[in-house]
Amino acid sequence: MRSMSSPCSSKGIAAIVGVGPKLGCSIARKFAYEGYTVAILARDLAKLSRFAEEIAREAKAQVFAIRIDCSDSKSVREAFEGVLSLGFVEILVYNASEPVSCQPTKFTAISLESFKRSLAVSTVGPFHCAQQVIPGMVERGRGTIIFTGSSASLSGFAGNCELSCGKFALRGLSQCLAGEFQASGVHVAHVIIDGVIGMPRSSRGDQSVDLTMDPDALAQTYWHIHNQDKSAWTQEINLRSSSNQIP
């Protein structure tokens, strides 16, 4: 575990699993600016440490980089031992997914090992991560868990078997946890990202029209979900660009 920090008040731990330069970083940055101690988790610790340093510097926050392999239950347990050593987890965002080809892949060309790993990251990983934090959330009577889904969570497309099967299962996990734990004060939500995520507008340096989704705008929605009143909790939301017309 590597830490990049500056003195600040903390409201609890925001654990963001699956942090890359786009959505994961934007979510982590948003919670850091809001005063949370942030733990960012991913496989590549070197890249993760650079993200942590950047976010800590910008937000003047405590940011910890922790390596995790979401397909490996031992790695998940060890990673969350580090997370929980920082304090109580107020919010868990599971944003990890196994990279898949942009081009459709023939079903007969998918190896069993590749299929298993995709399922492990999209389904077994969030199962293990949620198990690490739910007991503490139930004990305190509060907490938020947000799972990142995609259009593949709703429809299986030809050539998209690996992603769709995992995302379908993730959606089911989200619904099961919401049904079981919302009465205990744990808010579980599933966010469907229906579109292509680009880089934040603030880093592009221009005002040209871009049809990709701004990760900073998406991160605002994650923040809003976390702060919703119990009388009006979102359990699932579908986000898309205004340029992405519903067929």
XYZ file of N, CA and C in Angstrom, residues 39-209:
513
model
N -9.187 5.435 -0.970
C -8.349 4.286 -1.316
C -8.667 3.918 -2.754
N -7.663 3.961 -3.627
C -7.871 3.572 -5.016
C -7.166 2.238 -5.246
N -7.858 1.341 -5.929
C -7.372 -0.023 -6.081
C -7.406 -0.456 -7.544
N -6.333 -1.098 -7.982
C -6.242 -1.647 -9.333
C -5.034 -2.574 -9.371
N -4.820 -3.215 -10.519
C -3.727 -4.194 -10.622
C -2.358 -3.537 -10.720
N -2.269 -2.425 -11.470
C -0.974 -1.808 -11.758
C -0.651 -0.766 -10.690
N 0.173 -1.149 -9.718
C 0.458 -0.264 -8.585
C 1.255 0.964 -9.010
N 2.111 0.834 -10.016
C 2.917 1.978 -10.464
C 2.014 3.082 -11.026
N 1.103 2.711 -11.906
C 0.164 3.698 -12.454
C -0.738 4.243 -11.358
N -1.184 3.355 -10.494
C -2.085 3.746 -9.423
C -1.438 4.787 -8.510
N -0.159 4.601 -8.225
C 0.558 5.543 -7.361
C 0.650 6.920 -7.997
N 0.792 6.957 -9.308
C 0.826 8.253 -10.005
C -0.539 8.939 -9.911
N -1.601 8.162 -10.078
C -2.946 8.734 -9.939
C -3.147 9.265 -8.519
N -2.709 8.487 -7.525
C -2.877 8.888 -6.129
C -2.143 10.189 -5.847
N -0.933 10.304 -6.355
C -0.142 11.518 -6.140
C -0.826 12.725 -6.765
N -1.338 12.539 -7.972
C -2.003 13.644 -8.678
C -3.261 14.088 -7.945
N -4.097 13.133 -7.537
C -5.353 13.466 -6.853
C -5.072 14.106 -5.500
N -4.110 13.546 -4.749
C -3.770 14.101 -3.437
C -3.295 15.538 -3.561
N -2.502 15.816 -4.587
C -1.979 17.171 -4.783
C -3.103 18.143 -5.144
N -3.989 17.731 -6.049
C -5.063 18.613 -6.501
C -6.098 18.860 -5.403
N -6.462 17.797 -4.698
C -7.557 17.895 -3.724
C -7.079 18.149 -2.305
N -5.742 18.140 -2.113
C -5.173 18.277 -0.763
C -5.836 17.268 0.175
N -5.807 16.009 -0.256
C -6.505 14.946 0.450
C -5.576 13.773 0.705
N -6.041 12.857 1.542
C -5.319 11.618 1.780
C -5.774 10.587 0.752
N -4.827 10.079 -0.019
C -5.138 9.117 -1.074
C -4.158 7.951 -0.970
N -4.689 6.746 -0.929
C -3.870 5.546 -0.778
C -4.022 4.658 -2.009
N -2.901 4.233 -2.568
C -2.900 3.328 -3.713
C -2.670 1.910 -3.206
N -3.582 1.005 -3.533
C -3.516 -0.376 -3.052
C -3.709 -1.324 -4.236
N -2.776 -2.227 -4.402
C -2.878 -3.178 -5.502
C -3.951 -4.215 -5.204
N -4.708 -4.580 -6.250
C -5.713 -5.626 -6.124
C -5.842 -6.345 -7.462
N -6.048 -7.644 -7.401
C -6.431 -8.436 -8.559
C -7.819 -8.971 -8.250
N -8.820 -8.403 -8.877
C -10.200 -8.708 -8.510
C -10.609 -10.132 -8.856
N -9.823 -10.822 -9.662
C -10.133 -12.210 -9.995
C -9.570 -13.183 -8.972
N -8.821 -12.685 -7.998
C -8.121 -13.510 -7.016
C -8.655 -13.175 -5.618
N -9.360 -14.107 -4.991
C -9.983 -13.839 -3.699
C -8.949 -13.505 -2.626
N -7.777 -14.123 -2.685
C -6.720 -13.837 -1.705
C -6.253 -12.388 -1.856
N -6.097 -11.938 -3.108
C -5.676 -10.565 -3.357
C -6.728 -9.577 -2.854
N -8.003 -9.905 -3.047
C -9.083 -9.019 -2.573
C -9.050 -8.912 -1.055
N -8.907 -10.038 -0.373
C -8.874 -10.013 1.094
C -7.698 -9.191 1.603
N -6.527 -9.396 1.011
C -5.343 -8.661 1.446
C -5.487 -7.174 1.163
N -6.046 -6.841 0.004
C -6.233 -5.427 -0.337
C -7.163 -4.746 0.662
N -8.247 -5.418 1.034
C -9.208 -4.785 1.936
C -8.752 -4.810 3.387
N -7.812 -5.661 3.719
C -7.170 -5.525 5.022
C -6.480 -4.166 5.101
N -5.849 -3.773 3.984
C -5.218 -2.456 3.917
C -6.237 -1.337 3.947
N -7.326 -1.489 3.197
C -8.367 -0.456 3.166
C -8.969 -0.264 4.554
N -9.340 -1.357 5.202
C -10.023 -1.270 6.498
C -9.093 -0.821 7.613
N -7.793 -0.958 7.383
C -6.854 -0.446 8.388
C -6.861 1.080 8.425
N -7.405 1.706 7.377
C -7.469 3.170 7.315
C -8.656 3.720 8.092
N -9.675 2.899 8.280
C -10.882 3.349 8.955
C -12.098 2.645 8.380
N -13.286 3.178 8.648
C -14.515 2.556 8.146
C -14.768 2.982 6.702
N -15.272 2.058 5.915
C -15.587 2.348 4.515
C -16.997 2.907 4.435
N -17.099 4.147 4.025
C -18.392 4.820 3.879
C -19.004 4.518 2.520
N -18.153 4.392 1.505
C -18.652 4.082 0.161
C -17.675 3.171 -0.564
N -18.222 2.161 -1.217
C -17.466 1.279 -2.105
C -17.998 1.466 -3.513
N -17.107 1.779 -4.438
C -17.466 1.826 -5.852
C -16.707 0.706 -6.542
N -17.453 -0.210 -7.181
C -16.793 -1.278 -7.935
C -16.886 -0.923 -9.413
N -15.741 -0.568 -9.970
C -15.677 -0.057 -11.338
C -14.790 -0.937 -12.218
N -14.368 -2.090 -11.694
C -13.422 -2.935 -12.420
C -14.126 -3.785 -13.473
N -13.431 -4.015 -14.572
C -13.903 -4.957 -15.589
C -12.700 -5.445 -16.378
N -12.800 -6.641 -16.869
C -11.712 -7.208 -17.664
C -11.750 -6.568 -19.062
N -10.601 -6.076 -19.564
C -10.595 -5.475 -20.899
C -11.065 -6.468 -21.956
N -11.905 -5.988 -22.855
C -12.375 -6.825 -23.961
C -12.134 -6.090 -25.268
N -12.093 -6.830 -26.346
C -11.850 -6.252 -27.661
C -13.020 -5.363 -28.077
N -12.693 -4.270 -28.764
C -13.748 -3.384 -29.288
C -14.499 -4.064 -30.428
N -13.843 -5.052 -31.040
C -14.468 -5.782 -32.137
C -15.181 -7.015 -31.597
N -16.327 -7.379 -32.171
C -17.026 -8.589 -31.728
C -16.120 -9.815 -31.835
N -16.235 -10.704 -30.862
C -15.445 -11.930 -30.844
C -16.362 -13.126 -31.057
N -16.037 -13.963 -32.041
C -16.852 -15.148 -32.292
C -16.869 -16.038 -31.051
N -18.037 -16.566 -30.757
C -18.198 -17.403 -29.578
C -17.205 -18.575 -29.576
N -17.013 -19.190 -30.723
C -16.122 -20.350 -30.796
C -14.653 -19.973 -30.654
N -14.351 -18.665 -30.715
C -12.959 -18.214 -30.581
C -12.610 -17.818 -29.150
N -13.606 -17.814 -28.254
C -13.368 -17.430 -26.864
C -12.849 -18.639 -26.087
N -11.717 -18.464 -25.441
C -11.176 -19.558 -24.641
C -11.903 -19.636 -23.306
N -11.940 -20.830 -22.730
C -12.581 -21.005 -21.440
C -11.895 -20.169 -20.368
N -10.574 -20.095 -20.415
C -9.840 -19.321 -19.418
C -10.179 -17.837 -19.511
N -10.292 -17.327 -20.735
C -10.653 -15.918 -20.926
C -12.060 -15.646 -20.405
N -12.981 -16.570 -20.674
C -14.364 -16.406 -20.221
C -14.431 -16.439 -18.696
N -13.708 -17.373 -18.085
C -13.697 -17.482 -16.632
C -13.129 -16.225 -15.977
N -12.056 -15.681 -16.564
C -11.445 -14.492 -15.969
C -12.385 -13.288 -16.072
N -13.069 -13.155 -17.198
C -14.017 -12.053 -17.353
C -15.125 -12.151 -16.315
N -15.645 -13.368 -16.106
C -16.681 -13.560 -15.090
C -16.134 -13.287 -13.690
N -14.892 -13.701 -13.469
C -14.291 -13.502 -12.149
C -14.195 -12.027 -11.808
N -13.778 -11.209 -12.773
C -13.613 -9.780 -12.515
C -14.970 -9.080 -12.403
N -15.917 -9.458 -13.251
C -17.208 -8.762 -13.269
C -18.176 -9.229 -12.202
N -17.971 -10.442 -11.668
C -18.954 -11.008 -10.748
C -18.352 -11.459 -9.423
N -17.332 -12.316 -9.479
C -16.724 -12.814 -8.248
C -16.011 -11.674 -7.518
N -15.346 -10.790 -8.269
C -14.648 -9.653 -7.673
C -15.566 -8.765 -6.850
N -16.672 -8.288 -7.430
C -17.576 -7.443 -6.636
C -18.217 -8.191 -5.466
N -18.452 -9.495 -5.631
C -18.969 -10.314 -4.533
C -18.004 -10.272 -3.352
N -16.714 -10.519 -3.621
C -15.709 -10.519 -2.557
C -15.550 -9.126 -1.945
N -15.512 -8.101 -2.779
C -15.329 -6.739 -2.259
C -16.493 -6.334 -1.363
N -17.718 -6.645 -1.812
C -18.887 -6.288 -1.012
C -18.879 -7.016 0.322
N -18.437 -8.269 0.320
C -18.390 -9.020 1.582
C -17.421 -8.403 2.586
N -16.402 -7.701 2.095
C -15.428 -7.094 2.998
C -15.999 -5.882 3.739
N -16.943 -5.180 3.114
C -17.392 -3.906 3.695
C -18.808 -3.934 4.262
N -19.647 -4.849 3.812
C -21.041 -4.850 4.246
C -21.195 -5.054 5.756
N -20.451 -5.966 6.386
C -20.640 -6.116 7.839
C -20.438 -4.810 8.608
N -19.418 -4.043 8.256
C -19.181 -2.767 8.930
C -20.269 -1.757 8.641
N -20.788 -1.754 7.405
C -21.864 -0.834 7.059
C -23.132 -1.166 7.831
N -23.446 -2.464 7.923
C -24.635 -2.888 8.658
C -24.495 -2.526 10.135
N -23.314 -2.720 10.684
C -23.077 -2.402 12.090
C -23.296 -0.921 12.373
N -22.874 -0.046 11.422
C -23.040 1.397 11.619
C -24.402 1.892 11.145
N -25.108 1.058 10.375
C -26.426 1.450 9.881
C -26.360 2.420 8.725
N -25.228 2.445 8.017
C -25.121 3.327 6.846
C -23.970 2.867 5.956
N -24.039 3.313 4.706
C -22.994 2.991 3.749
C -23.575 2.920 2.350
N -22.713 3.056 1.365
C -23.143 3.031 -0.030
C -22.249 2.092 -0.821
N -22.862 1.289 -1.671
C -22.128 0.445 -2.614
C -22.677 0.735 -4.001
N -21.799 1.114 -4.907
C -22.213 1.410 -6.282
C -21.428 0.519 -7.237
N -22.155 -0.192 -8.082
C -21.553 -1.050 -9.100
C -21.677 -0.367 -10.465
N -20.593 -0.371 -11.229
C -20.623 0.202 -12.573
C -20.969 -0.881 -13.591
N -22.084 -0.687 -14.267
C -22.494 -1.577 -15.336
C -22.363 -0.899 -16.687
N -22.951 -1.489 -17.686
C -22.892 -0.925 -19.041
C -24.137 -1.369 -19.802
N -24.236 -0.954 -21.066
C -25.373 -1.392 -21.874
C -25.398 -2.908 -21.985
N -24.220 -3.547 -21.820
C -24.139 -5.013 -21.852
C -24.790 -5.641 -20.631
N -25.137 -4.829 -19.614
C -25.858 -5.348 -18.453
C -27.310 -5.662 -18.786
N -27.815 -5.062 -19.873
C -29.229 -5.161 -20.210
C -29.503 -6.020 -21.433
N -28.546 -6.039 -22.364
C -28.750 -6.762 -23.618
C -27.497 -7.528 -24.002
N -27.694 -8.775 -24.395
C -26.570 -9.560 -24.900
C -26.454 -9.372 -26.401
N -25.286 -8.912 -26.835
C -25.070 -8.651 -28.247
C -24.175 -9.728 -28.852
N -24.371 -10.023 -30.117
C -23.535 -11.000 -30.802
C -22.078 -10.574 -30.720
N -21.218 -11.507 -30.351
C -19.790 -11.203 -30.266
C -19.383 -10.531 -28.975
N -20.309 -10.424 -28.018
C -20.041 -9.709 -26.763
C -20.323 -10.603 -25.556
N -20.084 -11.891 -25.739
C -20.476 -12.886 -24.737
C -19.784 -12.671 -23.394
N -18.469 -12.460 -23.406
C -17.713 -12.366 -22.158
C -18.194 -11.205 -21.289
N -18.312 -10.030 -21.890
C -18.712 -8.851 -21.128
C -20.157 -8.956 -20.657
N -21.052 -9.367 -21.569
C -22.476 -9.397 -21.233
C -22.785 -10.370 -20.104
N -22.201 -11.559 -20.142
C -22.491 -12.548 -19.090
C -22.063 -12.023 -17.724
N -20.888 -11.404 -17.661
C -20.410 -10.856 -16.398
C -21.246 -9.687 -15.923
N -21.613 -8.806 -16.834
C -22.387 -7.617 -16.449
C -23.828 -7.976 -16.078
N -24.401 -8.986 -16.749
C -25.720 -9.457 -16.342
C -25.678 -9.934 -14.895
N -24.659 -10.711 -14.561
C -24.539 -11.252 -13.207
C -24.302 -10.143 -12.188
N -23.515 -9.140 -12.562
C -23.263 -8.012 -11.665
C -24.561 -7.275 -11.350
N -25.404 -7.123 -12.350
C -26.691 -6.468 -12.133
C -27.548 -7.280 -11.157
N -27.529 -8.601 -11.322
C -28.273 -9.455 -10.404
C -27.745 -9.362 -8.989
N -26.421 -9.324 -8.839
C -25.810 -9.176 -7.517
C -26.260 -7.873 -6.869
N -26.264 -6.807 -7.643
C -26.677 -5.504 -7.132
C -28.115 -5.547 -6.625
N -29.001 -6.163 -7.390
C -30.405 -6.233 -6.987
C -30.581 -7.076 -5.729
N -29.833 -8.192 -5.647
C -29.938 -9.056 -4.459
C -29.457 -8.336 -3.204
N -28.329 -7.634 -3.318
C -27.792 -6.930 -2.148
C -28.702 -5.780 -1.731
N -29.253 -5.082 -2.712
C -30.176 -3.988 -2.382
C -31.382 -4.527 -1.617
N -31.926 -5.641 -2.089
C -33.092 -6.211 -1.437
C -32.806 -6.695 -0.025
N -31.585 -7.180 0.203
C -31.257 -7.736 1.512
C -30.815 -6.698 2.531
N -30.108 -5.646 2.065
C -29.436 -4.776 3.028
C -29.956 -3.345 3.099
N -30.877 -2.953 2.221
C -31.323 -1.558 2.280
C -32.047 -1.258 3.590
N -32.741 -2.252 4.151
C -33.418 -2.026 5.424
C -32.430 -1.813 6.565
N -31.185 -2.220 6.354
C -30.130 -2.020 7.358
C -29.379 -0.709 7.149
N -29.821 0.085 6.167
C -29.205 1.381 5.934
C -28.118 1.382 4.881
N -27.958 0.267 4.173
C -26.925 0.180 3.142
C -27.565 0.437 1.782
N -27.097 1.467 1.108
C -27.628 1.856 -0.194
C -26.807 1.168 -1.280
N -27.439 0.298 -2.049
C -26.775 -0.408 -3.146
C -27.382 0.047 -4.461
N -26.540 0.505 -5.379
C -27.031 1.031 -6.653
C -26.202 0.490 -7.810
N -26.838 0.380 -8.949
C -26.208 -0.104 -10.183
C -26.299 1.012 -11.219
N -25.140 1.450 -11.710
C -25.080 2.550 -12.676
C -24.750 1.980 -14.047
N -25.671 2.148 -14.993
C -25.458 1.655 -16.351
C -24.852 2.780 -17.188
N -23.634 2.573 -17.645
C -22.970 3.547 -18.515
C -23.246 3.142 -19.961
N -24.114 3.885 -20.616
C -24.533 3.549 -21.984
C -23.850 4.506 -22.964
N -22.592 4.231 -23.247
C -21.834 5.090 -24.152
C -20.356 4.920 -23.930
N -19.583 5.704 -24.651
C -18.121 5.643 -24.580
C -17.626 6.759 -23.664
N -16.816 6.396 -22.693
C -16.272 7.385 -21.762
C -14.985 7.964 -22.328
N -14.915 9.294 -22.414
C -13.711 9.964 -22.894
C -12.910 10.517 -21.734
N -11.973 11.403 -22.049
C -11.221 12.093 -21.004
C -12.031 13.283 -20.506
N -11.808 13.729 -19.269
C -12.536 14.894 -18.760
C -12.342 16.118 -19.650
N -13.384 16.916 -19.807
C -13.273 18.124 -20.624
C -12.160 19.039 -20.110
N -11.998 19.068 -18.804
C -10.995 19.953 -18.207
C -9.585 19.616 -18.650
N -9.358 18.379 -19.072
C -8.014 17.989 -19.492
C -7.830 18.033 -20.997
N -8.930 18.297 -21.733
C -8.815 18.301 -23.200
C -8.371 19.653 -23.738
N -8.647 20.701 -22.970
C -8.149 22.007 -23.367
C -8.882 22.643 -24.528
N -10.077 22.173 -24.860
C -10.835 22.811 -25.931
C -12.321 22.650 -25.647
N -13.113 23.396 -26.386
C -14.564 23.373 -26.201
C -15.259 22.734 -27.403
N -14.523 21.979 -28.209
C -15.112 21.367 -29.388
C -16.138 20.313 -28.983
N -17.062 20.055 -29.882
C -18.108 19.079 -29.605
C -17.487 17.693 -29.506
